[in-house]
Short mmCIF file of C-alpha atoms (C1' of nucleotides) in Angstrom, two decimals:
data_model
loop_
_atom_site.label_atom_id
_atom_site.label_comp_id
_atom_site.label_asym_id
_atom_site.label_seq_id
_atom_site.Cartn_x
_atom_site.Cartn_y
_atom_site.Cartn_z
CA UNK A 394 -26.38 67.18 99.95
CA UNK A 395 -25.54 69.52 102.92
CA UNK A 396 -25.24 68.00 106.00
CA UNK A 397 -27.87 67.71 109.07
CA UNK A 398 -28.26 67.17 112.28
CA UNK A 399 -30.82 65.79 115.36
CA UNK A 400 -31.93 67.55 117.88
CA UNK A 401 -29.30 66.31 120.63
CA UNK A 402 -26.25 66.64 118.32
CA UNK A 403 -26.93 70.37 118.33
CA UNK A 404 -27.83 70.46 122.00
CA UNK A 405 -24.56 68.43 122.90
CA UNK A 406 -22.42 71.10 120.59
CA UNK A 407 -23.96 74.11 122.26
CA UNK A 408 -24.03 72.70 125.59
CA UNK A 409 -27.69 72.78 126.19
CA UNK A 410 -30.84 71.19 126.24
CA UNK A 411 -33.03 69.46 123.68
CA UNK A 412 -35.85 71.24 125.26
CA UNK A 413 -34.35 75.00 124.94
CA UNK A 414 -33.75 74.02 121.14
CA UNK A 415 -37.51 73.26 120.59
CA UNK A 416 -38.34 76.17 123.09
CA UNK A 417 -36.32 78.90 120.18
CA UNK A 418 -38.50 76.86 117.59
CA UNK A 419 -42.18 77.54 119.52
CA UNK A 420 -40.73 81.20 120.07
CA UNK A 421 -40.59 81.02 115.90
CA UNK A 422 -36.21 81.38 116.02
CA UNK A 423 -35.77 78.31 114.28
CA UNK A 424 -37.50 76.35 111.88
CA UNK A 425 -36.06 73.14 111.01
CA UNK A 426 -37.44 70.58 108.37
CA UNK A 427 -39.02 67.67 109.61
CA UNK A 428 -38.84 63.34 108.53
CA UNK A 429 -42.30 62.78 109.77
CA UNK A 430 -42.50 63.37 113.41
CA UNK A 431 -38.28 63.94 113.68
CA UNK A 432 -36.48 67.41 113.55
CA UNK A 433 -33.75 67.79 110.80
CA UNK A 434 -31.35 71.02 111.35
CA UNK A 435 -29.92 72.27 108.10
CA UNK A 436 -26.81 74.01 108.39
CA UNK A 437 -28.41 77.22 108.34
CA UNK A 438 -31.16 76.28 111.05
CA UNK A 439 -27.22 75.41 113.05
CA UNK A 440 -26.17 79.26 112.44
CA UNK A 441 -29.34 80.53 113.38
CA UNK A 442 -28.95 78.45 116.66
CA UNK A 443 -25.99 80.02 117.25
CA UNK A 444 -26.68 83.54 116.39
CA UNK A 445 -29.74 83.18 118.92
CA UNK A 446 -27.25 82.19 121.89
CA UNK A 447 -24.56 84.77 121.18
CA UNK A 448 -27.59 87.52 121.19
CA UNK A 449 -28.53 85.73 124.26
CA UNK A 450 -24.89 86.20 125.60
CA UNK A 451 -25.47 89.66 125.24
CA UNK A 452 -28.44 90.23 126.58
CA UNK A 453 -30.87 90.10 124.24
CA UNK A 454 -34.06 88.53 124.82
CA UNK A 455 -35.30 85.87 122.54
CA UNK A 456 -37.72 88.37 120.78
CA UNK A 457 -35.14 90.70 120.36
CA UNK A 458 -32.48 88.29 119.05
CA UNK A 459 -35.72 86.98 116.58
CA UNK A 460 -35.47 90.47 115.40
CA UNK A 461 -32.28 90.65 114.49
CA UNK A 462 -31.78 87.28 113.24
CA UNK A 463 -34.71 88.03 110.69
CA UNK A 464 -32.96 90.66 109.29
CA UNK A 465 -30.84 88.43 107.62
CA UNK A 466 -33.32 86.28 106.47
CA UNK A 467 -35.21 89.15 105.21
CA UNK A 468 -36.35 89.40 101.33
CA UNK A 469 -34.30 91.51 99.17
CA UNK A 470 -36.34 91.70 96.09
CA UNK A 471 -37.61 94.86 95.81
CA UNK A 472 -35.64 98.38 95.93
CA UNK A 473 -38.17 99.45 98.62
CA UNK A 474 -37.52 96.24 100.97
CA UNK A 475 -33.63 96.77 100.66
CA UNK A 476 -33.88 100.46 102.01
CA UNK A 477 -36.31 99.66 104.84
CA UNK A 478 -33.71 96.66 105.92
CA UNK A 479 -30.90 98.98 105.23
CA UNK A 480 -32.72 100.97 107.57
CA UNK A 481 -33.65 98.24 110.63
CA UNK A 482 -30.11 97.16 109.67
CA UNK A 483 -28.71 100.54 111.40
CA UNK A 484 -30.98 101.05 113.85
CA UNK A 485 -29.62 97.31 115.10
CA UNK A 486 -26.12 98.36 114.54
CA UNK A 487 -26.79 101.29 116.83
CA UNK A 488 -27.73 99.21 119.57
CA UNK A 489 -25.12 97.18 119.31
CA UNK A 490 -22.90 99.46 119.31
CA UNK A 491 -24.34 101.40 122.78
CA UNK A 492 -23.41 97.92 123.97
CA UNK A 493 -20.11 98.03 123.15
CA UNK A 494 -19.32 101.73 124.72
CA UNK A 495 -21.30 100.30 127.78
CA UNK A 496 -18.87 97.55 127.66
CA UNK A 497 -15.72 99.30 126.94
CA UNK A 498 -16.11 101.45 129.68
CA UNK A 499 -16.69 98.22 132.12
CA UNK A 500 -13.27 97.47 131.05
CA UNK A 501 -11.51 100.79 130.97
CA UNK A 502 -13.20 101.20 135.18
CA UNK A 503 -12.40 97.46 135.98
CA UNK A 504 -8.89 97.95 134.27
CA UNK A 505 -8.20 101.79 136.18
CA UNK A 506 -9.22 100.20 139.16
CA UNK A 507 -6.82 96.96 139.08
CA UNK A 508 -3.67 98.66 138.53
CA UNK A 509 -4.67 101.17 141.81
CA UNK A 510 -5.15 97.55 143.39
CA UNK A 511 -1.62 96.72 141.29
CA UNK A 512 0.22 99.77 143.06
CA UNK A 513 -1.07 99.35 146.60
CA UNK A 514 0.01 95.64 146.17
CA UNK A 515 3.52 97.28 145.45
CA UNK A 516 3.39 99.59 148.45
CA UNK A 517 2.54 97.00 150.94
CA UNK A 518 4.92 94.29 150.04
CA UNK A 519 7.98 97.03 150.05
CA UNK A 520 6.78 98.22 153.47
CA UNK A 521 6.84 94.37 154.68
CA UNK A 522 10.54 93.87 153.02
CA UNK A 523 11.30 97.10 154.82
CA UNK A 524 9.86 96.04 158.46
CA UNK A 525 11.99 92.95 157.58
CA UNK A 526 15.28 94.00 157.60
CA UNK B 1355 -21.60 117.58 152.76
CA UNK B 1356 -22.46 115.23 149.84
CA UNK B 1357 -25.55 115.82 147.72
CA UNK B 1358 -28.06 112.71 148.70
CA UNK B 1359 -31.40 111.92 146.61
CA UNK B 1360 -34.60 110.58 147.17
CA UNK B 1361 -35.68 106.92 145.49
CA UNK B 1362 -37.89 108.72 143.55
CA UNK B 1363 -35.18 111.28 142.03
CA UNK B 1364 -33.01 108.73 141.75
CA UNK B 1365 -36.18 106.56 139.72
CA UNK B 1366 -36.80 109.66 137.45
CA UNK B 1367 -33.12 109.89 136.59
CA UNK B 1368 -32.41 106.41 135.84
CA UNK B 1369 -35.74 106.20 133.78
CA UNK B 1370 -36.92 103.19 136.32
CA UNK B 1371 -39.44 102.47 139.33
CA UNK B 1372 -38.56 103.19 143.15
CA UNK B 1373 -39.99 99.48 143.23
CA UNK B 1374 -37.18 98.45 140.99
CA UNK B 1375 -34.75 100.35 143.35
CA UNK B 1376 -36.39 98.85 146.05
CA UNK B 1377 -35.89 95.50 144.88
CA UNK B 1378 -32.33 95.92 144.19
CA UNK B 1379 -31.67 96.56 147.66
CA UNK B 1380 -33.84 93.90 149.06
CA UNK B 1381 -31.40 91.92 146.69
CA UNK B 1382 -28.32 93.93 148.70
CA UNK B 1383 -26.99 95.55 145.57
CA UNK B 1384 -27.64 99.15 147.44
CA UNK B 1385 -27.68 99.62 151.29
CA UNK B 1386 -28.84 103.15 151.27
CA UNK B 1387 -28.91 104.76 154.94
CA UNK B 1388 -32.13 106.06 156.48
CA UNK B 1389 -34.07 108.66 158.19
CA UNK B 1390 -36.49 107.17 160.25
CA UNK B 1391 -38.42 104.89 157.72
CA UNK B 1392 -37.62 106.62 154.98
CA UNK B 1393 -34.23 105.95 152.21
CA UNK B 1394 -31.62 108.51 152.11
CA UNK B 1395 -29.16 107.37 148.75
CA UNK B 1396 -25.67 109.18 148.24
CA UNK B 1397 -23.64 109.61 145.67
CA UNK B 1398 -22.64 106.62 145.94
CA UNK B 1399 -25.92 104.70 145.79
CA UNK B 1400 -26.08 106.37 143.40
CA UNK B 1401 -23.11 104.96 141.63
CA UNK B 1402 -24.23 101.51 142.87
CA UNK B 1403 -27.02 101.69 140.84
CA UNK B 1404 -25.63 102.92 137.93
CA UNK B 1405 -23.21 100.25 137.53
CA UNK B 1406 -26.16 97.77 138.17
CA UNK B 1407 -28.10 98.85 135.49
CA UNK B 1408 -25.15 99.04 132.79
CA UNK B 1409 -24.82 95.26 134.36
CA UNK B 1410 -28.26 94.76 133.13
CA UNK B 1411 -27.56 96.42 130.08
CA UNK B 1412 -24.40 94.17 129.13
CA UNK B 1413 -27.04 91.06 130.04
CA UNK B 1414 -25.70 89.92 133.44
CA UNK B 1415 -28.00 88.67 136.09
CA UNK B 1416 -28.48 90.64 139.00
CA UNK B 1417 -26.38 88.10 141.46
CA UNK B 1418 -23.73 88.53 139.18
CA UNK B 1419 -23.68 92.37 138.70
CA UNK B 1420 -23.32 92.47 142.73
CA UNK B 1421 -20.29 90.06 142.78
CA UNK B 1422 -18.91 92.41 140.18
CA UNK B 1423 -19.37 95.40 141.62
CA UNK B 1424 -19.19 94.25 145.29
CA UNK B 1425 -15.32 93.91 144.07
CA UNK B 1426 -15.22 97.59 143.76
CA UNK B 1427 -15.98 97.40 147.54
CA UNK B 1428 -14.00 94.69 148.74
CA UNK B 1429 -11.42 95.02 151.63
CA UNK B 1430 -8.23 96.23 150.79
CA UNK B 1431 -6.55 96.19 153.93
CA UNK B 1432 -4.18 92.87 153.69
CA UNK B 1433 -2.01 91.65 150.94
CA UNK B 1434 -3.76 88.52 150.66
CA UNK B 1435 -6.74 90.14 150.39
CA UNK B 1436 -5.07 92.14 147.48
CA UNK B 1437 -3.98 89.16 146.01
CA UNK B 1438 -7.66 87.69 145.51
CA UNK B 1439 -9.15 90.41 144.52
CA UNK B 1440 -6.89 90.87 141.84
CA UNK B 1441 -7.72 87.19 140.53
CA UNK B 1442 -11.37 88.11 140.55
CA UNK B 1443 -10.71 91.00 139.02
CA UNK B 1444 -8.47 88.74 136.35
CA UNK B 1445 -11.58 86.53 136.00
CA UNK B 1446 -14.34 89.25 135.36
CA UNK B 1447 -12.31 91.18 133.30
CA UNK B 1448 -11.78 87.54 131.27
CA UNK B 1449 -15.57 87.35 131.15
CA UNK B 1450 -16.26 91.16 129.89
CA UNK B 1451 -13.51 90.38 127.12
CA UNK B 1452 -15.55 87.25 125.92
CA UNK B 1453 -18.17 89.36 125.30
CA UNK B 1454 -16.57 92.30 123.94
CA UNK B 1455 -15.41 89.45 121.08
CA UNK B 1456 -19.14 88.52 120.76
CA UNK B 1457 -19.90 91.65 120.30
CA UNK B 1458 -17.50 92.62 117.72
CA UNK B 1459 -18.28 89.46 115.79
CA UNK B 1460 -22.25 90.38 116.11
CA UNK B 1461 -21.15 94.23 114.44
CA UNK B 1462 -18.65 93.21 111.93
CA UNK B 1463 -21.25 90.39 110.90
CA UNK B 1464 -23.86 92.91 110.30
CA UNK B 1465 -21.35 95.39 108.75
CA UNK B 1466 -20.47 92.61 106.10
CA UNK B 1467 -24.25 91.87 105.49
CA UNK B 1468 -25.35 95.60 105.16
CA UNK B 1469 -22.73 96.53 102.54
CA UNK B 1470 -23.56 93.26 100.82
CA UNK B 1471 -27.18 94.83 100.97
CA UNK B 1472 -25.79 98.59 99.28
CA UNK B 1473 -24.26 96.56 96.62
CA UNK B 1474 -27.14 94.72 95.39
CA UNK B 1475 -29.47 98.09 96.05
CA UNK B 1476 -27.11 99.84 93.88
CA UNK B 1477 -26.87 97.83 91.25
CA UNK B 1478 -30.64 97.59 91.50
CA UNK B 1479 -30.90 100.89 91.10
CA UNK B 1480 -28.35 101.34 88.01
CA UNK B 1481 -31.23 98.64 86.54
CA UNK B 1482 -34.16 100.72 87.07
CA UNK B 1483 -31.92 103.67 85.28
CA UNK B 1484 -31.28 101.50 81.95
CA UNK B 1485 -34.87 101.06 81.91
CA UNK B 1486 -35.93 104.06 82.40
CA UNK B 1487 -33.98 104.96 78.84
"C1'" DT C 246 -40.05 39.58 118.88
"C1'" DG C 247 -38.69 42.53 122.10
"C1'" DC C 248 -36.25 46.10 124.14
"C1'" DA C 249 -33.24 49.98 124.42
"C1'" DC C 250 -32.72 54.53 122.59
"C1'" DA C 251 -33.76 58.74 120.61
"C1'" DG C 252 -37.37 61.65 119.54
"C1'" DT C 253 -42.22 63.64 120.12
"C1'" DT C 254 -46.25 66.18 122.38
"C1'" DT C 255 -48.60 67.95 126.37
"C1'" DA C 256 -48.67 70.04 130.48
"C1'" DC C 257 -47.51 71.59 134.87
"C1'" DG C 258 -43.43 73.60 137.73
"C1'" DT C 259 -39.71 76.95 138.68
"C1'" DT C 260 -36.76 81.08 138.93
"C1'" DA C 261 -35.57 85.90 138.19
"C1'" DA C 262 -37.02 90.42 138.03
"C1'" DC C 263 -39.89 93.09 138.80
"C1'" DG C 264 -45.45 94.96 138.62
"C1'" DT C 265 -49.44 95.98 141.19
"C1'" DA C 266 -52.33 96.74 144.92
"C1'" DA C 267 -53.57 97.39 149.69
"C1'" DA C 268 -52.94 99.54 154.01
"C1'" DC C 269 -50.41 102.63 156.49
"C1'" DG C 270 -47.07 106.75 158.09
"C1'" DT C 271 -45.55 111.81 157.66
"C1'" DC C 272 -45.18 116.25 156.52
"C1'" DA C 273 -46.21 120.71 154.14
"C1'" DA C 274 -49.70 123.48 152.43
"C1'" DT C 275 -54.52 124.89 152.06
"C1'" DA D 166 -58.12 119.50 160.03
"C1'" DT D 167 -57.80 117.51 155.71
"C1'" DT D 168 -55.81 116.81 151.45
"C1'" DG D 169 -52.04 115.54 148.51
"C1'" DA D 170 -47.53 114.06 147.53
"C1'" DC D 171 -44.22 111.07 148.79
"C1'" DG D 172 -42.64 107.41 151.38
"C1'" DT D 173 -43.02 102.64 153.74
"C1'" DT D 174 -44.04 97.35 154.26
"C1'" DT D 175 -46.37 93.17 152.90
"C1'" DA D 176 -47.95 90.20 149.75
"C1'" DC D 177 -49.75 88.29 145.75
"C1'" DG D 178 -49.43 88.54 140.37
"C1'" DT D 179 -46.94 88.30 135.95
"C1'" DT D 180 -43.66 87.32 132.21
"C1'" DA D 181 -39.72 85.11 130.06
"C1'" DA D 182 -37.12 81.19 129.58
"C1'" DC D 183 -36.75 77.27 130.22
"C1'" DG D 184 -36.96 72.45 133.60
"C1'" DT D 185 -39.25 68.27 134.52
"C1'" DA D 186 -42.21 64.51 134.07
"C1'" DA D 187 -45.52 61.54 131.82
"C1'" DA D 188 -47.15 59.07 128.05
"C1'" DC D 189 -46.44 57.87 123.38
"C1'" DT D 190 -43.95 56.81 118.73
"C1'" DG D 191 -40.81 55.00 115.62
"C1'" DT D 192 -36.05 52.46 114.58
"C1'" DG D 193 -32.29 49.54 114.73
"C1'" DC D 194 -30.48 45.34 116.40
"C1'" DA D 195 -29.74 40.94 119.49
#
DNA sequence: TGCACAGTTTACGTTAACGTAAACGTCAAT
DNA sequence: ATTGACGTTTACGTTAACGTAAACTGTGCA
């Protein structure tokens, strides 16, 4: 038997709410099982949770992250429904990966633009050491 | 003299409404100057707004695309000044490299998956060959 | 037995980021 | 002189992603 977990033992290890976890399952991100009325996460329903708040880190929305996450979830039986994710699955990977250039060249500007800050910091305090002496 | 644009060249380019541009300012992400009534954006508006919607992009709130790139702006006059703006700089750049390792982990998780996926279609495949004998 | 505690549903409220519409100004061209 | 095309302000509407509150349901234990 794999382990489980309630509702507030996931919220408390993600850091949010009980209500945003049942909010992912209305928006049809999660399913967990149920012991009558109670939730019951799976370990997989826990991934899933988790793969929805890193998309949402990145600025997916919900529907997109649903997207993506179903991908892996999607049926492999058939030749023809292994191409077609094959396909979806680089079409994602292209998005992601506009993401990362975006991001990279956050950095490389943020990074250029600190070490001008970095020199200017240099010239200053010699020119105070100078005026000084 | 610089080139300037109009809100509405500036819309068509960026593939967005004047009302968007419109609210960015109201949100003082952009402080274009004016002719009379009407909005006069330079070059560096226009840059302004660029780096606002890669913000978007990368999933950041608008509030926290202006403290970003009001850093770009910030006063450079004083050492002390320097000095802050450095650690801000320290802090953001922390932040972009969180999600740089988010996003990594999203494309080398989906990297895994899909070749996972050409294995099984392949060996599919090899199957539908031996029966085709 | 009773009560605290965790969970549930239902439903209205809130915030961010615009969309949409109305009413108006201005300037060039017909 | 009027008609567009573009611009402006003001203001209410909308959607996503939850927050918040009320009323109810088990469940373990003192």
């Amino acid at each position: 038997m794999e382990r489980t977990y309630s509702i507030s033992e996931l919220a408390a290890e993600f850091d949010i709410t009980p209500r945003t976890i049942r909010h992912y399952e209305a928006e049809g991100l999660i399913a967990p099982d149920r012991d009558g009325q109670r939730r019951i996460y799976s370990a997989r329903d826990r991934v899933r949770l988790a793969l929805v708040l890193r998309g949402k880190r990145l600025g997916f929305s919900l529907a997109e992250a649903r997207e993506i996450i179903d991908l892996y979830a999607a049926p492999h039986g058939e030749v023809g429904q292994l191409r077609t994710l094959l396909g979806k699955l680089d079409a994602k990977r292209a998005m992601l990966e506009d993401k990362r250039r975006d991001l990279d060249a956050a950095i490389a500007n943020m990074d250029r633009y600190a070490e001008r800050c970095r020199e200017r910091l240099g010239d200053l305090e010699a020119a105070t050491r100078e005026a000084a002496e």
